Coordinates of C-alpha atoms in Angstrom, one line a residue:
X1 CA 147.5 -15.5 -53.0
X2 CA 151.0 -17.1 -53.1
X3 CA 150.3 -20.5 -52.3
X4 CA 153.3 -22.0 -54.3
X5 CA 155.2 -25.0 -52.4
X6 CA 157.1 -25.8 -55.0
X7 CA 160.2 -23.7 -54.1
X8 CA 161.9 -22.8 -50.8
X9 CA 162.3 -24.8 -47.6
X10 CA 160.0 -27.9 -47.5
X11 CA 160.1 -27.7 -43.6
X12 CA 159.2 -24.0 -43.3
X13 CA 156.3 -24.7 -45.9
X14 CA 155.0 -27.4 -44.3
X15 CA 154.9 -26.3 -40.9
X16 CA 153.7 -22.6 -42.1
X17 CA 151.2 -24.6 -44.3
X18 CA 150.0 -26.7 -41.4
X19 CA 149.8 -24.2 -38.4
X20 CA 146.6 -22.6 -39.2
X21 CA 145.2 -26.3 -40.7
X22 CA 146.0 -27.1 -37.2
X23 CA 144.0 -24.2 -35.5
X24 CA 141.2 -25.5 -37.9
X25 CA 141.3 -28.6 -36.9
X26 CA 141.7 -27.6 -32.9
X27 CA 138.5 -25.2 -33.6
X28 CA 136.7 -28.0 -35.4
X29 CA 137.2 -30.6 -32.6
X30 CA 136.0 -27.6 -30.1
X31 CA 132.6 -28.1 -31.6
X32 CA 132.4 -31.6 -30.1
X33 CA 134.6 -30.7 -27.4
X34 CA 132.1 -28.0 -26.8
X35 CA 129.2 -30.6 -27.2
X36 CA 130.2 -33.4 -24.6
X37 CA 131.1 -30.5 -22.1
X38 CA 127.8 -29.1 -22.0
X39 CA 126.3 -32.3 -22.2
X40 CA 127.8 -33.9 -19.6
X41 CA 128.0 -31.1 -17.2
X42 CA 124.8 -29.7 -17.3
X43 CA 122.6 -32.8 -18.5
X44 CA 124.8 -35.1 -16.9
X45 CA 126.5 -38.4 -17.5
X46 CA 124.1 -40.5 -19.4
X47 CA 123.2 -37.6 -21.7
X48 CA 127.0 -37.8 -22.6
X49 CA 126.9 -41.5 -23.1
X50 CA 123.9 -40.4 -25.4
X51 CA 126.4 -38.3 -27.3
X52 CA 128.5 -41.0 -27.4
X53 CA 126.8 -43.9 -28.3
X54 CA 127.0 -43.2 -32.1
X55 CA 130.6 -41.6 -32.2
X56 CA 132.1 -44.5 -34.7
X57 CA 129.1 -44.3 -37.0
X58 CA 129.8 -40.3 -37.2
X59 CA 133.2 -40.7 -38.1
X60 CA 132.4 -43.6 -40.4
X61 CA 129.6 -41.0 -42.1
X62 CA 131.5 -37.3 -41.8
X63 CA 134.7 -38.8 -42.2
X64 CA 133.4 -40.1 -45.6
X65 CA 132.6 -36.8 -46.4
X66 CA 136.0 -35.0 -44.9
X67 CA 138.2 -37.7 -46.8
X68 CA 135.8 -38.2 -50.2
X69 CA 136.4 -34.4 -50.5
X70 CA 140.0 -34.3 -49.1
X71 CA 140.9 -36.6 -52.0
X72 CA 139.0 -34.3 -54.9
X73 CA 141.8 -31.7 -53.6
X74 CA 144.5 -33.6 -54.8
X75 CA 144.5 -33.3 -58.5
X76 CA 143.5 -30.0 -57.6
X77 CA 146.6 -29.4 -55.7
X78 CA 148.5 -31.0 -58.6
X79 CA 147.2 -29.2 -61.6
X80 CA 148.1 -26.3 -59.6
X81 CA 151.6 -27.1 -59.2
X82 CA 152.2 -28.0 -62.4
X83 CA 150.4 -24.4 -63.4
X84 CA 147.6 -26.1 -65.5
X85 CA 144.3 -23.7 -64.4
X86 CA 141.9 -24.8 -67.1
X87 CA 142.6 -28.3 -65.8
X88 CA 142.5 -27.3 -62.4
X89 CA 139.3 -25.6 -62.9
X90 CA 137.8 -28.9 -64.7
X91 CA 138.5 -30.7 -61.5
X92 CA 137.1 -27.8 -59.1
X93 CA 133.5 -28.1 -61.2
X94 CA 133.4 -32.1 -61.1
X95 CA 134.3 -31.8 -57.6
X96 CA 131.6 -29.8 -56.5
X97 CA 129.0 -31.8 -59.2
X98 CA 130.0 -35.4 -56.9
X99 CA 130.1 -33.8 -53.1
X100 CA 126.4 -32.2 -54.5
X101 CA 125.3 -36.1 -55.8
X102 CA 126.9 -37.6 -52.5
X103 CA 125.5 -35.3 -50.3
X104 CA 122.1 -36.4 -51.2
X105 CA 122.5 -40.0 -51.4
X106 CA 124.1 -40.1 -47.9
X107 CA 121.6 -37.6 -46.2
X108 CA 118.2 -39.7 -47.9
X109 CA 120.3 -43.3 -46.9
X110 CA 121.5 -42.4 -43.2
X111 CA 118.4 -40.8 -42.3
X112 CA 116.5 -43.4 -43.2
X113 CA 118.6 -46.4 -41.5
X114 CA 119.2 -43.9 -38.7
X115 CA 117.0 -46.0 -35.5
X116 CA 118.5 -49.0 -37.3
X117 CA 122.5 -47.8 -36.9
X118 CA 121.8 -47.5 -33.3
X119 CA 120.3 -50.9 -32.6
X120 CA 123.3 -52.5 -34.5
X121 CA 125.7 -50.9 -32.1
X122 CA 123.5 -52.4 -28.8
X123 CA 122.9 -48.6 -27.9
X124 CA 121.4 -49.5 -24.1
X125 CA 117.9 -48.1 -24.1
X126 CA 118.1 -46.1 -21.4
X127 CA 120.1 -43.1 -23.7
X128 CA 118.6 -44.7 -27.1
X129 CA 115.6 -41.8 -27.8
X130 CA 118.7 -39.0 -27.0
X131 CA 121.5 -40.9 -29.2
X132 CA 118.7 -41.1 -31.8
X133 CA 117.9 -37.5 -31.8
X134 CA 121.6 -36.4 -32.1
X135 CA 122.2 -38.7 -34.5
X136 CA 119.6 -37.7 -37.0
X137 CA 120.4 -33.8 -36.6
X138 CA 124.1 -34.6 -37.4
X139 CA 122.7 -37.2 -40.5
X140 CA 120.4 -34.0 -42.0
X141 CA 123.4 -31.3 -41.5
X142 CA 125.5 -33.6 -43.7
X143 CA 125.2 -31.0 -46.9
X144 CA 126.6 -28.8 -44.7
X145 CA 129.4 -30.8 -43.5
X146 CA 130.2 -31.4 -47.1
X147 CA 130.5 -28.1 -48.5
X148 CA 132.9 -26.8 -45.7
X149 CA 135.1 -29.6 -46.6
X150 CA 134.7 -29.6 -50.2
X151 CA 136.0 -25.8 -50.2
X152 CA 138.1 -25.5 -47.5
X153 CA 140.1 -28.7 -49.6
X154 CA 139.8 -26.6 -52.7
X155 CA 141.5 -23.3 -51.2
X156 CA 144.0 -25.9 -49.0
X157 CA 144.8 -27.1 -52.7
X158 CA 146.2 -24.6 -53.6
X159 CA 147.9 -23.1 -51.0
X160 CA 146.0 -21.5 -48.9
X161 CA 145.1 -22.8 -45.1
X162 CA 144.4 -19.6 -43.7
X163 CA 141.1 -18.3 -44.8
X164 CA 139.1 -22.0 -43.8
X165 CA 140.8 -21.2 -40.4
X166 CA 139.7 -17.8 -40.5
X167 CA 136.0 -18.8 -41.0
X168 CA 135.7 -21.8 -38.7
X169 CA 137.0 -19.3 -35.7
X170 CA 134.0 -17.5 -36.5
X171 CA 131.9 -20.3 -36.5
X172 CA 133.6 -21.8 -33.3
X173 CA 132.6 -18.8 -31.4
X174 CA 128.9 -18.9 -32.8
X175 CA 128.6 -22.6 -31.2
X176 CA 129.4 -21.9 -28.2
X177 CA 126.9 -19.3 -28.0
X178 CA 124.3 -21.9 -29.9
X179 CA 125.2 -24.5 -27.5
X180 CA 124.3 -22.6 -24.3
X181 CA 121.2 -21.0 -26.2
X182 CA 119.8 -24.0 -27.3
X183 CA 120.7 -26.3 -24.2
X184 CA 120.3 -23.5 -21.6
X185 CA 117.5 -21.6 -22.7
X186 CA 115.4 -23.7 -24.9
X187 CA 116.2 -26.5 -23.1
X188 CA 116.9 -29.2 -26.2
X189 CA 118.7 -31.3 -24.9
X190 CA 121.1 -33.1 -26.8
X191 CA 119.4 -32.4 -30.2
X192 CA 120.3 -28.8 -29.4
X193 CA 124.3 -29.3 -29.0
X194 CA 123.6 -31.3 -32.7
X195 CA 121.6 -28.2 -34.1
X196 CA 124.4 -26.3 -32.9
X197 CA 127.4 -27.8 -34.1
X198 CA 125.3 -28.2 -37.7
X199 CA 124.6 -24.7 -37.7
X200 CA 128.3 -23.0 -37.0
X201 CA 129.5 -25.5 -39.8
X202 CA 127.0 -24.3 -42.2
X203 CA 128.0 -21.0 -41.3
X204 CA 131.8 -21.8 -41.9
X205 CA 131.3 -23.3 -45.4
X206 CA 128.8 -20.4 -46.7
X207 CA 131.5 -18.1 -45.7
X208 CA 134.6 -20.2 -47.3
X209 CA 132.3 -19.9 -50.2
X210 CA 131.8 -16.4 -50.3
X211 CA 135.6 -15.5 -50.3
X212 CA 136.3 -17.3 -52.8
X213 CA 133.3 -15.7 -55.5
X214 CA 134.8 -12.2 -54.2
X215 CA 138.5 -13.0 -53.3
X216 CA 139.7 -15.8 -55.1
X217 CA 139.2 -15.0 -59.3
X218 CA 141.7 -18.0 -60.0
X219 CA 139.4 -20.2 -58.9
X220 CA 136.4 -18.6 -60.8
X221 CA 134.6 -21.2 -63.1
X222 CA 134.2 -20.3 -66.7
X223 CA 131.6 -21.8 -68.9
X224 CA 133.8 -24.3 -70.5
X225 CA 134.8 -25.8 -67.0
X226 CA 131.0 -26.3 -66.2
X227 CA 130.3 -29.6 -68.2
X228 CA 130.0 -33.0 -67.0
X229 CA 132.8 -35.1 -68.8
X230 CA 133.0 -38.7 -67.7
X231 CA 136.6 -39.1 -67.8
X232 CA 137.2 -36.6 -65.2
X233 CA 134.1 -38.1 -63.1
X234 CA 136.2 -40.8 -62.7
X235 CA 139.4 -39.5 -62.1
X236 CA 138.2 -37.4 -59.5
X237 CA 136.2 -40.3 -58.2
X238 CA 139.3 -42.6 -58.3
X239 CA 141.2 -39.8 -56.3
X240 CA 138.3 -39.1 -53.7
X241 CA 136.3 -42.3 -52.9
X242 CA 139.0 -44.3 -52.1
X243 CA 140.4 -41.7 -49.5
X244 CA 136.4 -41.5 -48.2
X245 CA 136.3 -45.3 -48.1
X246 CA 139.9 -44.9 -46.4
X247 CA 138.1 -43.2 -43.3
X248 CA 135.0 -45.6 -43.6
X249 CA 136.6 -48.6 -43.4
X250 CA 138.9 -47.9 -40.4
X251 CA 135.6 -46.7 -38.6
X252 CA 133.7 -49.7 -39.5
X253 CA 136.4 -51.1 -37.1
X254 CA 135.5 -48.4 -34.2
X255 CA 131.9 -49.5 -34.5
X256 CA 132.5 -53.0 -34.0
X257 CA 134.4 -51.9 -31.1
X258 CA 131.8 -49.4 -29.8
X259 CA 129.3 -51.7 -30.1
X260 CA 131.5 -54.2 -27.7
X261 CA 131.9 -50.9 -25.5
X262 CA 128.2 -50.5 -25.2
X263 CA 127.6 -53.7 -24.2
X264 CA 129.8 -52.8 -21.2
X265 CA 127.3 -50.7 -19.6
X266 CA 126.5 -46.7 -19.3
X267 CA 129.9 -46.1 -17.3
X268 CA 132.1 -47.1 -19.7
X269 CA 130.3 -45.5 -22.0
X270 CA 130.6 -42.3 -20.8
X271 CA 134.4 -42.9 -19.9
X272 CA 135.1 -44.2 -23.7
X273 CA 133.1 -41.4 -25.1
X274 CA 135.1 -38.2 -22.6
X275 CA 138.7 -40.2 -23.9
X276 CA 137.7 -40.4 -26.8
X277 CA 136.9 -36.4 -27.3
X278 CA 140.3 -35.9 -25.7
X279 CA 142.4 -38.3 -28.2
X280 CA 140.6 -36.9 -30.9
X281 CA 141.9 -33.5 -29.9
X282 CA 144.7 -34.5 -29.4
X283 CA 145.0 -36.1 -32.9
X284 CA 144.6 -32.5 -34.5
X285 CA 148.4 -31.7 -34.9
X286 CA 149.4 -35.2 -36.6
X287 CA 145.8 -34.5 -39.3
X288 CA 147.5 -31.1 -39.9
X289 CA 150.9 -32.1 -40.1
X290 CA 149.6 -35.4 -42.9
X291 CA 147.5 -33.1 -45.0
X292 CA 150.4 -30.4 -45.3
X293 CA 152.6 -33.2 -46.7
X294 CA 150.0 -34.3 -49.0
X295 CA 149.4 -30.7 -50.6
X296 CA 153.1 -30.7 -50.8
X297 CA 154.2 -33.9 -52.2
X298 CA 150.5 -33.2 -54.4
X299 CA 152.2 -29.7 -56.1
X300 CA 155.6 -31.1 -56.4
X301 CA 154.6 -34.3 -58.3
X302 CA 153.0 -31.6 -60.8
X303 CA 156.1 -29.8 -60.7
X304 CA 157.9 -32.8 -60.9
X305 CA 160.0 -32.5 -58.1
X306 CA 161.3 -35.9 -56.7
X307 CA 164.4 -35.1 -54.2
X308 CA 161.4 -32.3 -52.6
X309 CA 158.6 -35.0 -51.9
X310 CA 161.6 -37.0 -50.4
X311 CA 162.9 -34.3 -48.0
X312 CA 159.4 -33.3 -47.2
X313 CA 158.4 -36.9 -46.2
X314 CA 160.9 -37.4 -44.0
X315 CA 160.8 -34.0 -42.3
X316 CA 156.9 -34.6 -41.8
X317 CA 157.5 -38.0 -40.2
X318 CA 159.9 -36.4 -38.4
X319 CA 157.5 -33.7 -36.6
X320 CA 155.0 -35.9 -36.2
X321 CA 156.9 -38.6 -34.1
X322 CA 158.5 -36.0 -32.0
X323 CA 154.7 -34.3 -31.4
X324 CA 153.2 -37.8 -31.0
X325 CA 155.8 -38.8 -27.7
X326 CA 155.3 -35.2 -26.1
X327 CA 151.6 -35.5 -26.3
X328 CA 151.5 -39.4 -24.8
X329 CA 153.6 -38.0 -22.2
X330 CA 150.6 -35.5 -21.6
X331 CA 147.5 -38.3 -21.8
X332 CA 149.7 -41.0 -19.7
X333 CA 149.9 -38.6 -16.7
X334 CA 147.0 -35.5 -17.0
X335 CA 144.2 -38.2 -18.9
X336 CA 142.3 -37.8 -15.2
X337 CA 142.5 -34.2 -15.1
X338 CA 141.3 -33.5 -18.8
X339 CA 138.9 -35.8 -18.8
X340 CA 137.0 -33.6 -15.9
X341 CA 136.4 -31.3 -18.7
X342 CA 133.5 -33.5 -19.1
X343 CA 132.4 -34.9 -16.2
X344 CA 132.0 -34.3 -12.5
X345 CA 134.8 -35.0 -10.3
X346 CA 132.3 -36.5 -8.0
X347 CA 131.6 -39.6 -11.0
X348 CA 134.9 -41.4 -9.6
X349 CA 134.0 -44.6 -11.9
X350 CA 133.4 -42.8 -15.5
X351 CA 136.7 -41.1 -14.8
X352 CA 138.6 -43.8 -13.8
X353 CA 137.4 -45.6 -17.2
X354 CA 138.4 -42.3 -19.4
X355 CA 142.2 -42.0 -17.3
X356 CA 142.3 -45.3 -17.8
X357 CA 141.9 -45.3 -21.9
X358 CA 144.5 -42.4 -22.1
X359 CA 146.7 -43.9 -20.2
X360 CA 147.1 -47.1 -22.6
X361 CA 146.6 -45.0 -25.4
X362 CA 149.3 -42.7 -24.5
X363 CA 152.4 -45.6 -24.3
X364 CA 151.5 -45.8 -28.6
X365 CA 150.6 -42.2 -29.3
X366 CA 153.5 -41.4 -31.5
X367 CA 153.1 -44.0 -34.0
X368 CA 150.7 -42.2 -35.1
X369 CA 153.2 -39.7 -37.0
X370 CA 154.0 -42.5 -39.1
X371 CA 150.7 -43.9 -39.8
X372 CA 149.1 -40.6 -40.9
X373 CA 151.8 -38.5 -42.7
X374 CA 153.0 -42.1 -44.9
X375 CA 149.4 -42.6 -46.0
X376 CA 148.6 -39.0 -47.1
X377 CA 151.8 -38.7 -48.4
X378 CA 150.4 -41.7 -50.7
X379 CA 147.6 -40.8 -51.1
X380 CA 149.0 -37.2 -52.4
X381 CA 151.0 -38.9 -54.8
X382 CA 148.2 -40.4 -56.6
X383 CA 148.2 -44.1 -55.2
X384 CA 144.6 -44.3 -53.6
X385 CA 144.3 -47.6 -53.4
X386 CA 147.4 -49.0 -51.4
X387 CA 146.3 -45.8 -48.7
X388 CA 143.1 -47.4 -48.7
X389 CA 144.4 -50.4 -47.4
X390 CA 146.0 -49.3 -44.4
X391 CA 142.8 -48.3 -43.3
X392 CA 141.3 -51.9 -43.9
X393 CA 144.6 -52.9 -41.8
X394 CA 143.0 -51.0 -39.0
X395 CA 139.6 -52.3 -39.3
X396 CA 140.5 -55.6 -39.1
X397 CA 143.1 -55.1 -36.3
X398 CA 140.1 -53.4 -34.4
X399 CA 137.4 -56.1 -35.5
X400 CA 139.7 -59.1 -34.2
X401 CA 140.7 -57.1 -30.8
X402 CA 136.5 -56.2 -30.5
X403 CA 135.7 -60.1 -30.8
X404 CA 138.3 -62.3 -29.8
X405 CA 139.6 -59.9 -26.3
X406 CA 136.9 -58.2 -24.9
X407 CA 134.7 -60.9 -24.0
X408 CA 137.6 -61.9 -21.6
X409 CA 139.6 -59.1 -20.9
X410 CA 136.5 -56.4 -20.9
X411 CA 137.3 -52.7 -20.6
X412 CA 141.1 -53.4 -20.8
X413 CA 140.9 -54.9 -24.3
X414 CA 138.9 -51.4 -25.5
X415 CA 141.6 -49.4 -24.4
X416 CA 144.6 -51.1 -26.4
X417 CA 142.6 -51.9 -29.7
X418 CA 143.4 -48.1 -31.6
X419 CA 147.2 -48.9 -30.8
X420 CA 147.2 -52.3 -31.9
X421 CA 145.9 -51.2 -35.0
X422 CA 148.0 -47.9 -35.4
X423 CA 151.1 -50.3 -34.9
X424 CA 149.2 -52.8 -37.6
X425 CA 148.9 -50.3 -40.2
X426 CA 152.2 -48.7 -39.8
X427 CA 154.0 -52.0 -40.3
X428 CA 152.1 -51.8 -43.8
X429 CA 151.5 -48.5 -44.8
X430 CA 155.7 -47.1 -43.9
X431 CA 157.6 -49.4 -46.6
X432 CA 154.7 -48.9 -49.1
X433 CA 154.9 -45.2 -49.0
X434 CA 158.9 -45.6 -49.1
X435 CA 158.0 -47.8 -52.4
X436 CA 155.3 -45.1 -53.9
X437 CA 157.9 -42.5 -53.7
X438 CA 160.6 -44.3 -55.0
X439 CA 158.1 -45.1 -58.2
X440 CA 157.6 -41.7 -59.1
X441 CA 160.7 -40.5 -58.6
X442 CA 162.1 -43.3 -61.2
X443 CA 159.2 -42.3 -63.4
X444 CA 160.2 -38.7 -63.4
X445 CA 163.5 -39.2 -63.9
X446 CA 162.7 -40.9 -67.0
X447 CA 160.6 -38.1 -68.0
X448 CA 163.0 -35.6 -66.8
X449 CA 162.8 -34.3 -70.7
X450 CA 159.5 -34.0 -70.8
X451 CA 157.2 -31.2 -69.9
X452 CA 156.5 -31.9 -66.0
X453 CA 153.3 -30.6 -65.7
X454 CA 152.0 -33.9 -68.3
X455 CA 153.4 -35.9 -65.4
X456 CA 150.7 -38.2 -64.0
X457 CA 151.2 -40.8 -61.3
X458 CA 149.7 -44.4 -62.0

């Protein structure tokens, strides 16, 4: 496995590095894709509201989990760039011994609070016993969740994107077959697309898993690797939680606005819920693009590499602007026509609402490149916290536009809060990252002597 991006062409590294993490993603965001489809085509319109209803607290939950072990793959990534294996190996086993302690605490604690969630976000009670059901399913599979994304971020670490894709194509094509078996035939309703979707991830993770006990022996543990230490507890906790609380924190935002959404009625439910399937689709490439960056600014700070993370900063930006203004053009003028993946063309109001959001959405789509490659690029560089707060940019940005606008301007205020606070963030998050990597790169210059591997970002 020749995952090495510490020589040759940053561009053709990061774009090879990020094609198949952006079928991965693609596949991933089939399963809810998949999901509402279903749903809403053969249940119908208020079962997809039902689906809906709790979208913000899943992201705020799973995307814990996604970025808490995104952020253990950093000093992964950078031990292996810097060719230290026994330290990499340290962080592999402390990884795993947190996403096994977190994936306990946060199945017992959502579970438990799971009716209560649902209340807080004024789900209306005619969908409240469906959203409930699907919500619980997706709150019990969240082991699951965590050890796909614990070791596809382990193998992604260290170069290699193409064997979580691999699996999750395998697991993509066993949901749909789930979805249509357990909706179809057994007639479960929504808690069947959740059973589903938590079943073809399991699937995905146990098979990441397997390849790397008979594939990868680099990343074999030996006994010495397999003791708790507290001083890498906390380093890999300093590296992980705040990128986990990165993703929390911007969706605490998104369910203050869902909540105002819901209060809206069923319709705009549903219309919020099919654009926001779509957008989050659509959002695959830029996720891609920002975690290719990270893994390569992560192995080249090992390396100690400055004028590389530089060039493959801007080149990421770069690709992710230019992606961001084709795909606006796409949801400004065909949101309609996707969002009838969905829905009925016959439910002219529910569309109209979903066009409408992708529409808006569309005119700001491209800041996005700059708002997710800057803060990953931070993050990869070892500078958790200031990532961290663009997210809480973004929270507030949606919290001010979710109390102060929507009560007068209704529906139209929902579908400009994401860009107001994509723009918000960006207007922070751009000159800190510019700032991060000008820090390191002074700090390795100083240590240009030393051996680059003992380089460690503060």
């Amino acid at each position: 496995m020749n995952g090495n991006m510490t020589q040759g062409s940053p561009l053709k590294l990061i774009l090879r590095f990020a094609l198949p993490l952006l079928m991965g993603n693609l596949l991933q965001q089939t399963y809810n894709i998949i999901d509402a489809a279903i749903v809403g085509r053969i249940l119908g319109t208020q079962a997809l509201a039902s689906v809906g209803a709790s979208s913000s607290v899943q992201f705020l939950v799973i995307g814990f989990c996604m970025g808490t072990c995104c952020g253990f793959g950093v000093p992964i990534a950078k031990n292996f760039g810097a060719e230290d294996y026994r330290k990499m190996k340290d962080c592999i086993f402390h990884g795993a011994f947190l996403a096994g302690v977190i994936a306990v605490i946060l199945t017992t604690v959502c579970a438990f609070f799971c009716s209560g969630i649902l209340h807080i976000l004024s789900t209306p009670e005619d969908i409240f016993q469906n959203a409930y059901s699907y919500l619980l399913i997706l709150f019990l599979g969240i082991p699951f969740t965590i050890l796909y994304n614990l070791v596809s971020s382990i193998l992604r670490a260290v170069g290699d994107s193409k064997t979580p894709f691999i699996f999750l194509a395998i697991s993509t094509v066993m949901n749909i077959f789930l979805d249509l078996f357990c909706i179809v035939v057994l007639h479960w309703g929504c808690a069947g697309a959740a059973i589903a979707t938590i079943t073809a991830q399991a699937m995905s993770g146990i098979l990441c898993l397997i390849f790397i006990w008979k594939k990868v022996p680099l990343l074999h543990l030996e006994k010495e690797n397999c003791i708790v230490r507290s001083a890498d507890v906390k380093n890999m906790l300093m590296m992980g939680l705040p990128m986990g609380l990165q993703y929390s924190i911007t969706a605490i935002g998104s369910m203050v606005l869902q909540s105002a959404n819901n209060g809206l009625g069923s319709i705009y439910v549903s219309g919020f819920t099919a654009g926001m399937r779509i957008k989050q689709f659509a959002m695959c490439p830029f996720d891609a693009i920002a975690t290719s960056v990270s893994v390569f600014c992560g192995q080249n700070l090992g390396a100690a590499k400055p004028d590389r993370i530089r060039k493959g900063l801007r080149e990421g930006v770069g690709i992710g602007v230019l992606y961001g203004a084709c795909a606006g053009l796409v949801l400004i003028f065909a949101g309609r026509t996707l969002s009838m993946i969905f829905v009925s063309a016959d439910a002219v109001q529910v569309l109209d609402a979903s066009a409408k959001y992708l529409r808006c959405m569309g005119y700001f789509f491209w800041s996005l490149g700059i708002l997710n490659v800057c803060r990953m690029c931070t993050q990869g560089l070892g500078f958790s916290g200031r990532a961290v707060f663009s997210g809480v940019t973004e929270m507030f940005a949606r919290i001010i536009v979710s109390l102060c606008f929507v009560g007068r301007f209704g529906y139209t205020a929902i579908c400009f809060a994401d860009q107001t606070a994509w723009i918000s963030a960006c207007i922070y998050i751009l000159p800190t990252c510019l700032y991060c990597v000008r820090k390191v790169s002074r700090m390795m210059e100083k240590k240009k002597h030393d051996k680059p591997g003992l380089f460690t970002a503060v």
